[in-house]
PDB file of C-alpha atoms in Angstrom:
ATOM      1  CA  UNK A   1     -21.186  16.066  36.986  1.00 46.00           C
ATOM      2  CA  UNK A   2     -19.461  12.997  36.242  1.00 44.00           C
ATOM      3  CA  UNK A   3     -19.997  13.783  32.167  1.00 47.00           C
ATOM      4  CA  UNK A   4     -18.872  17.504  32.844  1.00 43.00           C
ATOM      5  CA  UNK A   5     -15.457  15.810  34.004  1.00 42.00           C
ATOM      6  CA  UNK A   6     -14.881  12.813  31.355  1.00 39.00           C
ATOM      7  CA  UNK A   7     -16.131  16.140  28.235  1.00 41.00           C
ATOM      8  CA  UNK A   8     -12.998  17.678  30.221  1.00 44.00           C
ATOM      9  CA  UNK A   9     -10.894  15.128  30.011  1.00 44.00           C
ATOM     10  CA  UNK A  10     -11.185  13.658  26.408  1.00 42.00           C
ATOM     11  CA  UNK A  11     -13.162  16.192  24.383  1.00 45.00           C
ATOM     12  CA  UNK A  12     -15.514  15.001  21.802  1.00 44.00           C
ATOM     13  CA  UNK A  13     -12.971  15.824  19.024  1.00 43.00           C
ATOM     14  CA  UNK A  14      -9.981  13.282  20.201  1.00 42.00           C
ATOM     15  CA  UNK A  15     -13.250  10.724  20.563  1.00 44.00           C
ATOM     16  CA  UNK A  16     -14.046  11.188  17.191  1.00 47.00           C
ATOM     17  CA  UNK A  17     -10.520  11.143  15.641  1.00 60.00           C
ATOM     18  CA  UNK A  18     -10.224   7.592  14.316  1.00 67.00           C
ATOM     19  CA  UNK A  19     -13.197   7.027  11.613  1.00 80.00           C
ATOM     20  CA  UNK A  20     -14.288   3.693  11.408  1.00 88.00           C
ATOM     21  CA  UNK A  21     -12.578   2.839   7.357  1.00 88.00           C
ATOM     22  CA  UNK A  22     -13.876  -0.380   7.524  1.00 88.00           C
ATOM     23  CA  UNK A  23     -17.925   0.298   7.289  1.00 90.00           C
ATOM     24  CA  UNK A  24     -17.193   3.210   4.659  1.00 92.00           C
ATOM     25  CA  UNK A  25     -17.959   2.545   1.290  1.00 93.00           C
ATOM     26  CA  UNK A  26     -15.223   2.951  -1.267  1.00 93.00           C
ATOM     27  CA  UNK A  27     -16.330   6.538  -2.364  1.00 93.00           C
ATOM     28  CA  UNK A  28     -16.966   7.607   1.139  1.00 95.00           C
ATOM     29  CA  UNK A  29     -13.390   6.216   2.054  1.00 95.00           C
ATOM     30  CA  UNK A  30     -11.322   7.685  -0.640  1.00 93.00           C
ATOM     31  CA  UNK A  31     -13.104  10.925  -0.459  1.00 95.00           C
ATOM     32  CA  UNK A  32     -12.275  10.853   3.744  1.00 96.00           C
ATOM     33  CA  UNK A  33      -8.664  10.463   2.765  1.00 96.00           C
ATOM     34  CA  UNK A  34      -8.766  13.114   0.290  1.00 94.00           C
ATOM     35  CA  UNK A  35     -10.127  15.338   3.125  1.00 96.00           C
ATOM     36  CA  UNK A  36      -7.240  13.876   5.245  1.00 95.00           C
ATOM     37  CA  UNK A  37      -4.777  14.371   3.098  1.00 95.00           C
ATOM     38  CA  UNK A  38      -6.024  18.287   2.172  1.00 95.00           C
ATOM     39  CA  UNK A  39      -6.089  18.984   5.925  1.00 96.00           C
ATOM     40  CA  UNK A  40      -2.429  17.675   6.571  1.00 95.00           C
ATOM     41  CA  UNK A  41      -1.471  19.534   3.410  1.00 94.00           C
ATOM     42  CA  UNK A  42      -3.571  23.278   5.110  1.00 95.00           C
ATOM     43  CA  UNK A  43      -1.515  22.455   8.503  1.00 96.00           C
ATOM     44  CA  UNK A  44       1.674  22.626   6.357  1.00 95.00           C
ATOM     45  CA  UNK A  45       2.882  19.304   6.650  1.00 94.00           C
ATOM     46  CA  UNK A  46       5.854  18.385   4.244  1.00 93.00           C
ATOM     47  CA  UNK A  47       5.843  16.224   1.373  1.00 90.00           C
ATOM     48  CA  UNK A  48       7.705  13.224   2.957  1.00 92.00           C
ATOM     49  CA  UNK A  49       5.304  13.834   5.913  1.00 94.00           C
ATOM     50  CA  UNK A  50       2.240  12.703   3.388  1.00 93.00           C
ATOM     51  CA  UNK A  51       4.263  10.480   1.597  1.00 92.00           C
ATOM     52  CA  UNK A  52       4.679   7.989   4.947  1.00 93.00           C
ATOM     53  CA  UNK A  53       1.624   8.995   6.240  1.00 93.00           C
ATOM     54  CA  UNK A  54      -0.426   7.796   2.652  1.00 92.00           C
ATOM     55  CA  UNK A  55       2.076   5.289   1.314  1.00 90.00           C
ATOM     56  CA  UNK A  56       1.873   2.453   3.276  1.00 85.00           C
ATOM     57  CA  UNK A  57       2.350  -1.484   2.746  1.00 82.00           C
ATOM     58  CA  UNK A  58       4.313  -1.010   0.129  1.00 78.00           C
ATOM     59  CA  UNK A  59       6.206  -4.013   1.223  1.00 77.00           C
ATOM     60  CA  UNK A  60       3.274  -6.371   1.078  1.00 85.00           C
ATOM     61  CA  UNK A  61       1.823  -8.399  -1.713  1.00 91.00           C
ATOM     62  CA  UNK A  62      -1.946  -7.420  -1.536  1.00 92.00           C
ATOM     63  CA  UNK A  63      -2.621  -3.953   0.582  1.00 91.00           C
ATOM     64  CA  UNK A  64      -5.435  -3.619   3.259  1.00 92.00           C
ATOM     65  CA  UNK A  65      -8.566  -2.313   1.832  1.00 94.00           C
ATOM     66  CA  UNK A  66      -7.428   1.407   3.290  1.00 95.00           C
ATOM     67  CA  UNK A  67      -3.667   0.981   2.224  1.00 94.00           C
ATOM     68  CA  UNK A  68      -4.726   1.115  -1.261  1.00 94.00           C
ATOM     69  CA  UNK A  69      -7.027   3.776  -1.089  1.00 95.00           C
ATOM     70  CA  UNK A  70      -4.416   5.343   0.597  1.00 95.00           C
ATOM     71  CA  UNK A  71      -1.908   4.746  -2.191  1.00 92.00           C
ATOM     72  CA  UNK A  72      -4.665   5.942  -4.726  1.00 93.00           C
ATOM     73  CA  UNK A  73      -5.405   9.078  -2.770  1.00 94.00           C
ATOM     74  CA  UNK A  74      -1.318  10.235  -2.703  1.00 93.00           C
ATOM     75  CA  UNK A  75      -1.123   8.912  -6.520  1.00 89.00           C
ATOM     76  CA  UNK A  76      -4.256  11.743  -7.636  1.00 90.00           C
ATOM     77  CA  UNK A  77      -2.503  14.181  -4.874  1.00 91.00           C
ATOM     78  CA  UNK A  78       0.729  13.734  -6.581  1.00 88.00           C
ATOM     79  CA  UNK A  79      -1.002  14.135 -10.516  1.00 84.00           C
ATOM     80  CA  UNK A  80      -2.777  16.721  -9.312  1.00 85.00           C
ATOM     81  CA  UNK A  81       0.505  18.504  -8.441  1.00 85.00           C
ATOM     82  CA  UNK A  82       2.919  17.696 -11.055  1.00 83.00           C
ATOM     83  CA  UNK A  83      -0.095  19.020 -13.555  1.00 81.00           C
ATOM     84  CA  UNK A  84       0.218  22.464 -11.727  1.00 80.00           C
ATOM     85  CA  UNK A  85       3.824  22.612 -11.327  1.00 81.00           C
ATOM     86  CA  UNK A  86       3.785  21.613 -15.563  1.00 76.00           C
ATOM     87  CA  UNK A  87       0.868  24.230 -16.010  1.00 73.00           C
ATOM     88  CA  UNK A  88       3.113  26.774 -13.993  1.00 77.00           C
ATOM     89  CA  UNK A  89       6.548  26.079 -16.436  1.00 74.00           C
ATOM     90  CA  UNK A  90       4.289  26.344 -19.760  1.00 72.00           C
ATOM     91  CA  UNK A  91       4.965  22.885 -20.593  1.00 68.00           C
ATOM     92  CA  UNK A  92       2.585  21.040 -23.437  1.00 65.00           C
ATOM     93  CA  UNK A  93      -0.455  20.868 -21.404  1.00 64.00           C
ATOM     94  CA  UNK A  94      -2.177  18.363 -23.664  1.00 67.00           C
ATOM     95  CA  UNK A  95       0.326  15.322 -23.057  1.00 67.00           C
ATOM     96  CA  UNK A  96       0.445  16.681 -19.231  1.00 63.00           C
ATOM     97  CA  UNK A  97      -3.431  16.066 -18.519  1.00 65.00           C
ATOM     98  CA  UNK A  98      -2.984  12.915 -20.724  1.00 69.00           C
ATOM     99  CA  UNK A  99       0.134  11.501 -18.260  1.00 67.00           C
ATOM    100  CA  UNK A 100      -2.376  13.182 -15.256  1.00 62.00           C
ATOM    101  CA  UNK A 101      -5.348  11.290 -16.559  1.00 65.00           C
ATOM    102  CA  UNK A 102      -3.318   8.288 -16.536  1.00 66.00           C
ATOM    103  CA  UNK A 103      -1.846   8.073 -12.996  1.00 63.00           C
ATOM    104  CA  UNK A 104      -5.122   9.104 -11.915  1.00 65.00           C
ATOM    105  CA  UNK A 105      -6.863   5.912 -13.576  1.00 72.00           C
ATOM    106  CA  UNK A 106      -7.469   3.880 -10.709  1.00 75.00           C
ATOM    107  CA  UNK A 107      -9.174   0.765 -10.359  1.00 86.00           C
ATOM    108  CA  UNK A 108     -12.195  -0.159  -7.469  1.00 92.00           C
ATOM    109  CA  UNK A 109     -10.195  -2.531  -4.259  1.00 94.00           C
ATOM    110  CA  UNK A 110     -12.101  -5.339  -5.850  1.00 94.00           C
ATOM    111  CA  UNK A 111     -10.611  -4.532  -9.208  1.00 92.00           C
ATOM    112  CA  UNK A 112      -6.932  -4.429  -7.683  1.00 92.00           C
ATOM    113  CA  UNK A 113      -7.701  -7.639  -5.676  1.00 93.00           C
ATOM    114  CA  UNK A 114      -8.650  -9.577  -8.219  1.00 93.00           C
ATOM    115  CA  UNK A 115      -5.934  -8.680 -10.184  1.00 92.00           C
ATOM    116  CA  UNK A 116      -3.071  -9.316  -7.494  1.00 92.00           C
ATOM    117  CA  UNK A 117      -4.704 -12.975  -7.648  1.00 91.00           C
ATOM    118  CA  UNK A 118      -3.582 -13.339 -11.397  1.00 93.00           C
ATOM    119  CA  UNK A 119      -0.538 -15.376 -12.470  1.00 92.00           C
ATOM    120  CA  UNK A 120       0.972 -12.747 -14.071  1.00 95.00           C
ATOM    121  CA  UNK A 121       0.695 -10.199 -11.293  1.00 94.00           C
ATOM    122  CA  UNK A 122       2.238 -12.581  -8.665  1.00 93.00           C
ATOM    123  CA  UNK A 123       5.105 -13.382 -11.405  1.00 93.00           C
ATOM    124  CA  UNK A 124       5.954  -9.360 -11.425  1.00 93.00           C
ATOM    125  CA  UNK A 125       6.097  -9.038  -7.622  1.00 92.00           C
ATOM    126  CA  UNK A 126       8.018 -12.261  -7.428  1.00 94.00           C
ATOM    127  CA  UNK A 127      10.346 -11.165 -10.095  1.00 93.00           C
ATOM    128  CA  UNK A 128      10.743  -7.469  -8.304  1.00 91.00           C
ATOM    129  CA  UNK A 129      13.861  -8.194  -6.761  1.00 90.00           C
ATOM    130  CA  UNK A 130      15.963  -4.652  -6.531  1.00 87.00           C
ATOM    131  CA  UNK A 131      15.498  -4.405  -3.340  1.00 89.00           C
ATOM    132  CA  UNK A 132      17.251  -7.013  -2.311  1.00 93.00           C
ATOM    133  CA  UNK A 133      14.035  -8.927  -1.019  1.00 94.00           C
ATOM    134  CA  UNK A 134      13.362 -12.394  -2.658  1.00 95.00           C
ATOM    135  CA  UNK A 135       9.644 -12.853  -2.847  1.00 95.00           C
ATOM    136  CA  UNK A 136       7.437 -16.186  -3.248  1.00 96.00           C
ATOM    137  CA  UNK A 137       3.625 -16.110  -3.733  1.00 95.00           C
ATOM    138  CA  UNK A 138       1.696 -19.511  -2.667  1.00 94.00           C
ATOM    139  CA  UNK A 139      -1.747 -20.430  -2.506  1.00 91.00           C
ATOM    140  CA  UNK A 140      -1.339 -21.818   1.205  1.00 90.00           C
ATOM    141  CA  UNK A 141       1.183 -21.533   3.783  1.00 86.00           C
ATOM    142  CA  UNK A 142       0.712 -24.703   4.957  1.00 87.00           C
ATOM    143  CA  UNK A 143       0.802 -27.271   1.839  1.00 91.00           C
ATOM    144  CA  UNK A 144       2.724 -25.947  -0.962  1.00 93.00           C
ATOM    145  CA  UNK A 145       2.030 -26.919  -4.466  1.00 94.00           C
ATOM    146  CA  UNK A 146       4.647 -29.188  -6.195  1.00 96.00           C
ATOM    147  CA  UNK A 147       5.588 -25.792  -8.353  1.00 94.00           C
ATOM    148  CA  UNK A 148       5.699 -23.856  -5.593  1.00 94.00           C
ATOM    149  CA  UNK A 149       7.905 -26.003  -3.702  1.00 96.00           C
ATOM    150  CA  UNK A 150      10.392 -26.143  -6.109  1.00 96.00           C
ATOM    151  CA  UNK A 151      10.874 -22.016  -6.108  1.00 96.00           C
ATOM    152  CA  UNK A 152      11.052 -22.299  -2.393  1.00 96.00           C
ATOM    153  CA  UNK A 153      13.508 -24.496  -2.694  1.00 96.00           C
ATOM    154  CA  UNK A 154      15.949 -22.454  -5.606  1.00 96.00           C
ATOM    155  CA  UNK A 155      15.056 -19.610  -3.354  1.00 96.00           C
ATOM    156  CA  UNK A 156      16.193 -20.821  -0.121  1.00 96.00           C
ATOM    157  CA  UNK A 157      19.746 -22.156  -2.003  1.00 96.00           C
ATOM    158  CA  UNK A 158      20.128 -18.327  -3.564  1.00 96.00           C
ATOM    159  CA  UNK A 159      19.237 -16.665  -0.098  1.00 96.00           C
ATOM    160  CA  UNK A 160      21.446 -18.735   1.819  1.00 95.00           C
ATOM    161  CA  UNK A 161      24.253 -18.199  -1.361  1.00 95.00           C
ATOM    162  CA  UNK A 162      24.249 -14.353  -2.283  1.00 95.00           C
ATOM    163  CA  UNK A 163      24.697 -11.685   0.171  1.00 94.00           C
ATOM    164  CA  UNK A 164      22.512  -9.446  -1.675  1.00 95.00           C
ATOM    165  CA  UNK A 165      19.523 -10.771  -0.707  1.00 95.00           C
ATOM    166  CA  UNK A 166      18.502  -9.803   2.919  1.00 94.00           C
ATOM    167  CA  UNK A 167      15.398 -12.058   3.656  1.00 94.00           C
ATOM    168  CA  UNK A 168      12.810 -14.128   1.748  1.00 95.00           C
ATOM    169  CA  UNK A 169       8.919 -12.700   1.805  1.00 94.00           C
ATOM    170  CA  UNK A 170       6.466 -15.650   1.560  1.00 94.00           C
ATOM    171  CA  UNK A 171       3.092 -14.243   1.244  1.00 93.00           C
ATOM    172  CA  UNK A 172      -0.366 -16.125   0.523  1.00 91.00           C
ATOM    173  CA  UNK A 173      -1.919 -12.607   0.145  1.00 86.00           C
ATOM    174  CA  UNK A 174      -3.043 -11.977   3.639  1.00 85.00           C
ATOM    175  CA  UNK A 175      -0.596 -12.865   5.910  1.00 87.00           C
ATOM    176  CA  UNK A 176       3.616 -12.657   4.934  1.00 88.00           C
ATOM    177  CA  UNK A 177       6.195 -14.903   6.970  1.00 91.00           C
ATOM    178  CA  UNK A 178       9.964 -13.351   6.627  1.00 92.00           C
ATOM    179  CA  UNK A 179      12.802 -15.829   6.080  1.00 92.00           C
ATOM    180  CA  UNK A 180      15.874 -14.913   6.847  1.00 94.00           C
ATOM    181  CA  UNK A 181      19.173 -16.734   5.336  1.00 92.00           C
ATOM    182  CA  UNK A 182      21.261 -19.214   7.087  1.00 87.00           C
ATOM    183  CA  UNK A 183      24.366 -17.553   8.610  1.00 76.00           C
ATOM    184  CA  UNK A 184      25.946 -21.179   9.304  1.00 69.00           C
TER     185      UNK A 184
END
């Protein structure tokens, strides 16, 4: 009886809403999110609707294992669509699947991990500054290296200086403390 009432209460289907990313492979999870995304797409959901629900973390220096197959999913979606659209208006199909085939090359999370550890990756997001958001990479939070140390430093001095900059991300790839600059 008391099974009749809970089946009642929370039906099987809002149980089994949330799967578990984390124990999915890589192909299982990218192909669930294609699903996901297809379905929101069916139910009519807008553009900017599966742009925030699939682009997320854009903000952080190394994205969750599901972020970026997130990212990768809306990136195929969004190749996938401007291919049609091109297809649709006649355009030169051969340089359209070639600019498709490229945003659709997408590495493994290992692939994009490892690369986000390379010097030259962490100089590009550190040197991505148009949004008005300095950035600094370090290896640990809680002892900085000599080098590091001295762009925290010329970082600090052109936060506090120019009112362009809002705040100061300081990321060691997993966590990110916000700094904000000194009003006095």
């Amino acid at each position: 009886m008391y099974e009749f009432f809970l089946l009642m209460l929370f039906p099987l289907g809002v149980i089994a809403q949330h799967p578990d990313y984390e124990s999915m492979s890589d192909e299982q999870l990218q192909f669930t999110l294609e699903k996901e995304l297809l379905d929101m797409e069916r139910r009519g959901a807008t553009p900017p609707l599966i742009f925030e629900k699939f682009i997320v973390e854009i903000d952080q220096y190394m994205m969750s294992r599901e972020a970026y197959y997130r990212f990768v999913v809306h990136m195929n979606y969004v190749a996938d669509k401007m291919l049609a659209m091109r297809m649709e208006n006649g355009s030169d199909v051969a340089s359209d699947f070639e600019m498709a085939k490229k945003l659709k090359k997408q590495k493994t999370y290992q692939d994009y991990v490892n690369q986000r550890k390379t010097d030259k990756a962490k100089e590009q997001w550190e040197n991505n500054t148009q949004d008005g958001i300095l950035k600094l990479v370090v290896d640990d939070f809680d002892q900085f290296t000599e080098a590091e140390q001295k762009r925290y430093d010329g970082l600090i001095i052109l936060l506090n200086r120019d009112p362009y900059f809002t705040h100061l991300n300081i990321t060691d790839g997993k966590t990110t403390k916000k700094m904000m600059p000194n009003t006095n």
